[in-house]
Amino acid sequence: MPRAPIKSMQNIIDQSVNTIRAAAERKVPLHICGGGSKEFYGNHIIGQNIDMLDITAYSGIVVYEPAELVITARTGTRLADLEAELHEHRQMLAFEPPHFGAAATLGGCIATGLSGPRRASAGAVRDSVLGVRMLDGKGDDLRFGGQVMKNVAGYDISRLMTGSMGTLGLLLEISLKVLPLPPVELTLSLQMKEADAIEKMNLWAGKPLPISATCFYNGALTLRLSGAEAAVRAAHTKLGGEEMAEGAAFWQSVREQTHIFFQPDKSLWRLSIKSTTPPLSLPGQQLVEWGGALRWLISNADVDAETVRAVTGAASGHATLFRAGEPSAARFHPLAPEMMNIHRRLKEQFDPMGILNPGRMYPGL
Amino acid sequence: MHPLDLVTDLRTFLPLEAVLYESEDLKAYECDGLSAYRQMPMIVVLPRTEDEVIRILRICYTSKTPVVARGAGTGLSGGALPHATGILLSLAKLKQILEIDPVARTARVQPGVRNLAISEAAAPYGLYYAPDPSSQIACSIGGNVAENSGGVHCLKYGLTVHNILKLRVITMAGENLEIGSASLDSPGYDLLALMTGSEGMLGIVTEIIVKLTPSAEKAQVVMAAFDDICKAGNAVANVIGAGIIPAGMEMMDKIATRAVEEYVHAGYNLEAAAILLCESDGTVEEVADEIRRIDEIMKKSGAIEIKTSRDETERLRFWAGRKAAFPAAGRISPDYYCMDGTIPRKSLAHVLSGIERLSTEYGLRCMNVFHAGDGNLHPLILYDANQPGELEKTEEFGAKILGMCIEAGGTITGEHGVGIEKINQMCLQFSNGELKIFHAVKAVFDPEGLLNPGKAVPTLRRCAEHGAMHVHRGEEKFPELPRF
């Protein structure tokens, strides 16, 4: 992949510092953007005369040494380019991030904190984040964490930044732990009811089985096995089920939401709940992932947010209006007042003028 | 507030034996696992319930009394070193395992529960708690959360931060926060990660939901001896390069190998410059496949001897040596000082030769044990505290090792925490602006600065006054502050 000269990269940082400082002085909100593939996610930025802060030009891999299992890249780097580079060395981002478009960047991946099908077995985005370089709301160039697997010096700001929707800082560079590609992957399909599928997913997750993804939809439980050939074959024998020929394409469709279940013209709720929760009774259609811990709900306008949030709350979870036809609804689950208080105070410290993506996550942040 | 008035207030709701203030009672609490630092607390309190913790904190908040939390007291960075005019809040009596949910694979526990006790309670369900710091027989899960503890299996299974789902936290003002949940993620900022490893600076953890992992069907370990430490380092890179993530990968140098072999007779090769232990776990089929490949890689990497554990007894014997490294150091030296830097693995040979040079320069022996998979180096500097000046020399030697770790692109602490011990080295690793952010985060949770004051994050003044000037990323630090 082409590597830009360091000098021009420093120019981009200098320009971003100037943009942030100027915005802070004038109290003008900044809309941080990468490839725009996840623009649909989250709330609209609140404020007048919003300026764009485009970070896509700050791209390229800074360091990648496969034997260290660490990659450091600039946040404007396209996710597809990054994953292609890893793939060449038979490695991967373990959290299997959704791209939602060819323009998706590393920055957007970290800022939204969205993980894909492998999440339940290999961890979330935040679990792979080792370090960040960022500009805060004052334009200060800061580095937290590092490029090593274990690091407990200072508070874990790198993970705090992950999923913070650009409200605490402009991400510049990210160091991530990477993992080897599994030698063999095999997808199985088993016919059963939703309640049985949820029970089985939880039961099998408690056994030493090489299950790397699960999905239940429309009477079929689909499982992915990953690992050494012998281990995958042995697990297939134990679990039964039919081998799916187009396994990789199936998981790709779940990851990128191109699967037939995801109907782009309807509201899509993301329900993150305790994995053992029996089938949720809500109007609409559901698709289950992550061993039962993630339920996607496609609904017509007749389901109201309060009902969805009450049902997920009762299941020790939270509900996000992931895609919506109606732009006015609040996308993220409301926080308890004492938690909101902590959030506001953190925001004040990182972004005292409140100029970075204000309102993108919650009003007042 | 006068100490005795505080004692009176605390005794309105705590029994006599839960509030200690006589010096003979306080003595046991004057240090944690880092005994080079000692300080008597003003009062020790031992609450039994979360409600008592809240009431203690409210009294301390009102009277502006510093609070230092302590778990089992096994920490190695002086994080639980008491404050002279403060309360030492021992959480050792909150030791209930409240619930094990075998289907959801979680355990809800109080902070004083021992790390190993969780795995023991989960064992009947074929589950265990994965992070296994060497002190797991004694250390508490609350302390693990405070330090983000690791262990020998964390390359594959993660640190504490990867293995907890939810915390109940009491702030200094006595407010209860529910951070995280029984689901895999939570709305808002990742405060769960922020709390983990925060060294008792942000809040007091009173309840934890941990993830449980299915026990592997089988585990087997390869022990390989090398006549050259670089070859051993390359072998580690070759294993990872072949796409294997071993369950554990540990290295010991010659001094360490000899010290432990004399002590536990693990069967190590005494002529080796380095010993590697590389473990595989998983299903029977997975382990068979992986062990075969590891064995091949060790041969190709120039191992002079390779042994593979034939049964569980032998596997445990091979590990016994590594696990006995610290007591073995105690056997060959009156005192030892354990460092905790992490480096990119490729810098291993460079850093180890630097340590050897310093060892000659200071006239102090140093044995190295290394979590080779994740780059976490534990040099044990052997010294005698009764020799005048030796502790000071040791600390200087240690500080230089940490300096080398930073220069190599690593960190001053991989798993033991900053505490009081590495507070000066924080000035080398972080810039003025970064330290300001840490102080700002602290102020969000504890604006009065009453929780564990003086630990984990140095003041900017301390950094300016801390002797060794260090040029950080090409800039002089703190140009705005006056110099001596």
Coordinates of C-alpha atoms in Angstrom, one line a residue, chain B residues 36-353:
Chain B
A36 CA 10.5 -1.6 50.3
Y37 CA 7.9 1.1 50.9
R38 CA 6.3 1.2 54.3
Q39 CA 3.9 3.7 55.9
M40 CA 1.6 3.2 58.9
P41 CA -2.0 4.3 58.2
M42 CA -4.0 6.4 60.7
I43 CA -6.9 4.0 60.9
V44 CA -7.7 0.6 59.2
V45 CA -11.4 -0.2 58.6
L46 CA -12.8 -3.6 57.6
P47 CA -16.3 -3.2 56.3
R48 CA -18.4 -6.4 55.7
T49 CA -21.1 -4.9 53.4
E50 CA -21.4 -2.4 50.6
D51 CA -23.6 -0.3 52.8
E52 CA -20.8 0.0 55.3
V53 CA -18.4 1.0 52.5
I54 CA -20.8 3.8 51.5
R55 CA -21.1 5.1 55.1
I56 CA -17.3 5.0 55.6
L57 CA -16.7 6.9 52.3
R58 CA -19.4 9.5 53.2
I59 CA -17.7 10.2 56.6
C60 CA -14.3 10.4 54.9
Y61 CA -15.7 12.7 52.2
T62 CA -17.2 15.1 54.7
S63 CA -14.0 15.1 56.9
K64 CA -11.7 15.2 53.8
T65 CA -9.9 12.1 55.0
P66 CA -7.8 10.3 52.4
V67 CA -8.8 6.7 51.6
V68 CA -6.5 3.9 50.3
A69 CA -8.3 0.7 49.2
R70 CA -6.6 -2.6 49.8
G71 CA -7.5 -6.1 48.7
A72 CA -5.3 -9.0 49.7
G73 CA -2.2 -6.7 49.9
T74 CA -0.2 -8.7 47.3
G75 CA 0.3 -5.8 44.8
L76 CA 3.9 -5.3 43.6
S77 CA 3.9 -1.5 43.0
G78 CA 2.9 -0.1 46.4
G79 CA -0.5 0.8 45.2
A80 CA -2.0 -0.1 48.6
L81 CA 0.7 1.8 50.5
P82 CA -1.2 3.5 53.3
H83 CA -1.5 7.3 53.7
A84 CA -0.2 8.7 57.0
T85 CA -3.3 10.7 57.8
G86 CA -5.7 8.5 55.9
I87 CA -7.9 5.5 56.3
L88 CA -6.9 2.1 54.9
L89 CA -10.1 0.6 53.5
S90 CA -9.6 -3.2 53.5
L91 CA -12.1 -5.0 51.3
A92 CA -10.9 -8.4 52.5
K93 CA -14.2 -9.1 54.3
L94 CA -16.3 -8.6 51.3
K95 CA -15.6 -12.1 50.1
Q96 CA -18.8 -13.7 49.0
I97 CA -19.3 -15.4 45.7
L98 CA -22.8 -14.1 45.2
E99 CA -23.9 -16.1 42.2
I100 CA -22.5 -18.4 39.5
D101 CA -24.6 -18.6 36.4
P102 CA -23.2 -21.6 34.5
V103 CA -25.4 -21.2 31.5
A104 CA -24.5 -17.5 30.9
R105 CA -20.9 -18.3 32.0
T106 CA -20.6 -15.5 34.6
A107 CA -19.9 -15.2 38.3
R108 CA -21.0 -12.3 40.5
V109 CA -18.5 -11.8 43.2
Q110 CA -17.5 -9.3 45.9
P111 CA -14.1 -7.7 45.6
G112 CA -12.4 -9.6 48.4
V113 CA -12.9 -13.0 46.8
R114 CA -9.6 -14.6 45.9
N115 CA -8.8 -15.0 42.2
L116 CA -8.4 -18.8 42.4
A117 CA -11.6 -19.2 44.5
I118 CA -13.6 -18.1 41.5
S119 CA -12.1 -20.8 39.3
E120 CA -12.6 -23.4 42.1
A121 CA -16.3 -22.5 42.5
A122 CA -16.8 -22.6 38.7
A123 CA -14.9 -25.9 38.2
P124 CA -18.0 -28.2 38.8
Y125 CA -19.5 -26.6 35.7
G126 CA -16.4 -27.1 33.5
L127 CA -15.7 -23.4 33.7
Y128 CA -12.9 -21.2 35.1
Y129 CA -11.8 -17.5 35.4
A130 CA -9.1 -17.1 32.9
P131 CA -6.7 -14.4 34.2
D132 CA -4.2 -16.1 36.4
P133 CA -1.6 -13.8 38.0
S134 CA 1.2 -15.7 39.8
S135 CA -0.3 -14.7 43.1
Q136 CA -3.7 -16.1 42.3
I137 CA -3.9 -18.3 45.4
A138 CA -3.9 -15.1 47.5
C139 CA -4.7 -12.0 45.4
S140 CA -8.3 -10.7 45.3
I141 CA -10.4 -10.0 42.3
G142 CA -10.9 -6.4 43.5
G143 CA -7.2 -5.9 43.4
N144 CA -7.1 -7.6 39.9
V145 CA -9.6 -5.0 38.7
A146 CA -7.6 -2.2 40.2
E147 CA -4.4 -3.3 38.6
N148 CA -5.8 -4.9 35.4
S149 CA -3.9 -8.0 36.3
G150 CA -2.7 -10.5 33.7
G151 CA -0.9 -13.8 34.1
V152 CA 0.8 -16.4 32.0
H153 CA -2.1 -17.1 29.8
C154 CA -3.2 -13.6 28.7
L155 CA -1.9 -13.5 25.2
K156 CA -4.7 -16.0 24.4
Y157 CA -7.2 -15.3 27.1
G158 CA -6.7 -11.6 27.8
L159 CA -6.2 -9.4 30.9
T160 CA -8.7 -8.5 33.6
V161 CA -10.3 -5.9 31.3
H162 CA -11.2 -8.6 28.8
N163 CA -12.8 -10.8 31.4
I164 CA -15.1 -8.6 33.3
L165 CA -18.6 -7.5 32.4
K166 CA -19.9 -5.3 35.1
L167 CA -18.7 -3.3 38.2
R168 CA -20.6 -1.8 41.0
V169 CA -18.5 1.2 42.1
I170 CA -18.9 3.6 45.0
T171 CA -17.5 7.1 44.4
M172 CA -15.7 9.1 47.0
A173 CA -18.9 11.0 47.6
G174 CA -20.7 7.8 48.4
E175 CA -22.7 7.6 45.1
N176 CA -23.3 4.2 43.6
L177 CA -22.4 3.6 39.9
E178 CA -23.4 0.6 37.8
I179 CA -20.8 0.3 35.1
G180 CA -21.2 -2.3 32.4
S181 CA -23.9 -5.0 32.4
A182 CA -24.6 -8.7 32.0
S183 CA -24.7 -8.1 28.2
L184 CA -21.6 -7.8 26.0
D185 CA -21.6 -4.0 25.7
S186 CA -23.2 -0.9 27.3
P187 CA -24.4 2.5 26.0
G188 CA -22.2 5.5 26.4
Y189 CA -18.5 5.7 27.1
D190 CA -16.5 2.6 28.0
L191 CA -16.2 3.4 31.7
L192 CA -15.6 -0.3 32.4
A193 CA -12.2 0.0 30.7
L194 CA -11.5 3.3 32.4
M195 CA -12.1 1.8 35.9
T196 CA -10.1 -1.3 35.2
G197 CA -6.5 -0.6 36.1
S198 CA -7.3 2.7 37.7
E199 CA -5.4 1.7 40.9
G200 CA -8.0 2.7 43.4
M201 CA -7.9 6.3 42.2
L202 CA -11.4 6.7 40.8
G203 CA -13.8 4.7 43.0
I204 CA -14.2 1.7 45.3
V205 CA -15.4 -1.5 43.6
T206 CA -17.9 -3.4 45.7
E207 CA -19.2 -6.0 43.2
I208 CA -17.9 -7.6 40.0
I209 CA -19.5 -9.8 37.3
V210 CA -16.7 -11.8 35.7
K211 CA -16.8 -13.9 32.5
L212 CA -16.1 -17.6 32.9
T213 CA -14.3 -19.6 30.2
P214 CA -14.9 -23.2 29.4
S215 CA -12.0 -25.4 30.7
A216 CA -9.9 -26.8 27.9
E217 CA -10.2 -30.5 27.2
K218 CA -6.5 -30.8 27.2
A219 CA -3.3 -28.8 27.8
Q220 CA 0.3 -29.8 26.9
V221 CA 3.5 -27.9 27.2
V222 CA 6.7 -28.0 25.1
M223 CA 9.9 -27.1 27.0
A224 CA 12.8 -26.1 24.7
A225 CA 16.3 -25.2 25.7
F226 CA 18.5 -22.8 23.7
D227 CA 22.2 -22.1 23.8
D228 CA 21.6 -18.5 22.8
I229 CA 19.0 -16.0 24.0
C230 CA 18.5 -14.6 20.6
K231 CA 17.7 -18.0 19.2
A232 CA 15.0 -18.4 21.9
G233 CA 13.6 -14.9 21.0
N234 CA 13.5 -15.9 17.3
A235 CA 11.7 -19.2 18.2
V236 CA 9.0 -17.1 19.9
A237 CA 8.6 -15.0 16.8
N238 CA 8.6 -18.1 14.6
V239 CA 5.7 -19.7 16.7
I240 CA 3.6 -16.5 16.3
G241 CA 4.7 -16.1 12.7
A242 CA 3.3 -19.6 12.0
G243 CA -0.1 -18.4 13.1
I244 CA -0.1 -20.1 16.5
I245 CA -1.4 -18.3 19.6
P246 CA 0.0 -20.4 22.4
A247 CA -2.0 -20.6 25.7
G248 CA 1.2 -19.6 27.4
M249 CA 4.8 -18.8 26.3
E250 CA 7.4 -18.1 28.9
M251 CA 11.1 -17.6 28.8
M252 CA 13.8 -17.8 31.5
D253 CA 17.4 -16.8 31.3
K254 CA 20.3 -18.9 32.6
I255 CA 20.4 -17.4 36.1
A256 CA 16.7 -17.9 36.5
T257 CA 16.8 -21.4 35.2
R258 CA 19.6 -22.4 37.5
A259 CA 18.0 -20.8 40.5
V260 CA 14.7 -22.6 40.0
E261 CA 16.2 -25.9 39.0
E262 CA 18.1 -26.1 42.3
Y263 CA 14.9 -25.3 44.1
V264 CA 12.1 -27.4 42.4
H265 CA 14.0 -29.8 40.1
A266 CA 11.7 -29.2 37.2
G267 CA 14.1 -31.0 34.8
Y268 CA 15.5 -27.9 33.1
N269 CA 18.6 -27.9 31.0
L270 CA 21.3 -26.2 33.2
E271 CA 23.6 -25.5 30.2
A272 CA 20.9 -23.5 28.4
A273 CA 21.2 -19.8 27.9
A274 CA 17.4 -19.7 27.8
I275 CA 14.5 -22.0 28.4
L276 CA 11.2 -21.6 26.6
L277 CA 7.9 -23.0 27.8
C278 CA 5.2 -23.1 25.2
E279 CA 1.8 -24.4 26.1
S280 CA -1.1 -25.4 23.8
D281 CA -4.6 -25.9 25.1
G282 CA -8.0 -26.7 23.5
T283 CA -9.7 -29.8 22.2
V284 CA -7.7 -33.0 22.0
E285 CA -7.4 -32.6 18.2
E286 CA -6.3 -29.0 18.4
V287 CA -3.6 -29.7 20.9
A288 CA -2.2 -32.6 19.0
D289 CA -1.9 -30.5 15.9
E290 CA -0.5 -27.5 17.6
I291 CA 2.1 -29.4 19.7
R292 CA 3.4 -31.1 16.6
R293 CA 3.8 -27.8 14.9
I294 CA 5.4 -26.1 17.9
D295 CA 7.9 -29.0 18.2
E296 CA 8.9 -28.6 14.6
I297 CA 9.4 -24.8 15.0
M298 CA 11.6 -25.3 18.1
K299 CA 13.8 -27.7 16.2
K300 CA 14.1 -25.4 13.2
S301 CA 14.8 -22.5 15.5
G302 CA 17.9 -24.3 16.9
A303 CA 16.7 -25.7 20.2
I304 CA 19.4 -27.9 21.8
E305 CA 16.8 -29.9 23.8
I306 CA 13.1 -30.3 23.5
K307 CA 10.8 -32.1 25.9
T308 CA 7.0 -32.4 25.6
S309 CA 4.9 -33.1 28.7
R310 CA 3.6 -36.6 28.5
D311 CA 1.0 -36.2 31.2
E312 CA -0.6 -33.7 33.6
T313 CA 2.0 -34.4 36.3
E314 CA 4.8 -33.6 34.0
R315 CA 3.1 -30.5 32.6
L316 CA 2.7 -29.2 36.1
R317 CA 6.3 -30.0 36.9
F318 CA 7.6 -28.1 33.9
W319 CA 5.4 -25.1 35.0
A320 CA 6.4 -25.5 38.7
G321 CA 9.9 -24.1 37.8
R322 CA 8.5 -21.0 36.1
K323 CA 6.0 -20.4 38.9
A324 CA 8.8 -20.8 41.5
A325 CA 10.9 -18.0 40.0
F326 CA 10.2 -15.5 42.7
P327 CA 10.7 -17.8 45.7
A328 CA 13.8 -19.2 44.0
A329 CA 15.2 -15.6 43.8
G330 CA 14.4 -15.3 47.5
R331 CA 16.5 -18.4 48.1
I332 CA 19.7 -17.2 46.4
S333 CA 19.5 -13.6 47.5
P334 CA 18.4 -11.8 50.7
D335 CA 16.2 -9.4 48.7
Y336 CA 15.1 -9.0 45.2
Y337 CA 13.3 -6.3 43.3
C338 CA 10.9 -7.2 40.5
M339 CA 10.5 -5.0 37.4
D340 CA 7.6 -5.1 35.0
G341 CA 8.4 -3.4 31.7
T342 CA 6.8 -4.5 28.5
I343 CA 8.7 -4.3 25.1
P344 CA 8.0 -5.2 21.5
R345 CA 9.4 -8.7 21.4
K346 CA 11.8 -7.9 18.6
S347 CA 13.7 -5.7 21.1
L348 CA 14.3 -8.6 23.5
A349 CA 17.9 -9.3 22.7
H350 CA 18.8 -5.6 22.8
V351 CA 17.1 -4.9 26.1
L352 CA 18.5 -8.1 27.7
S353 CA 22.1 -7.2 26.7

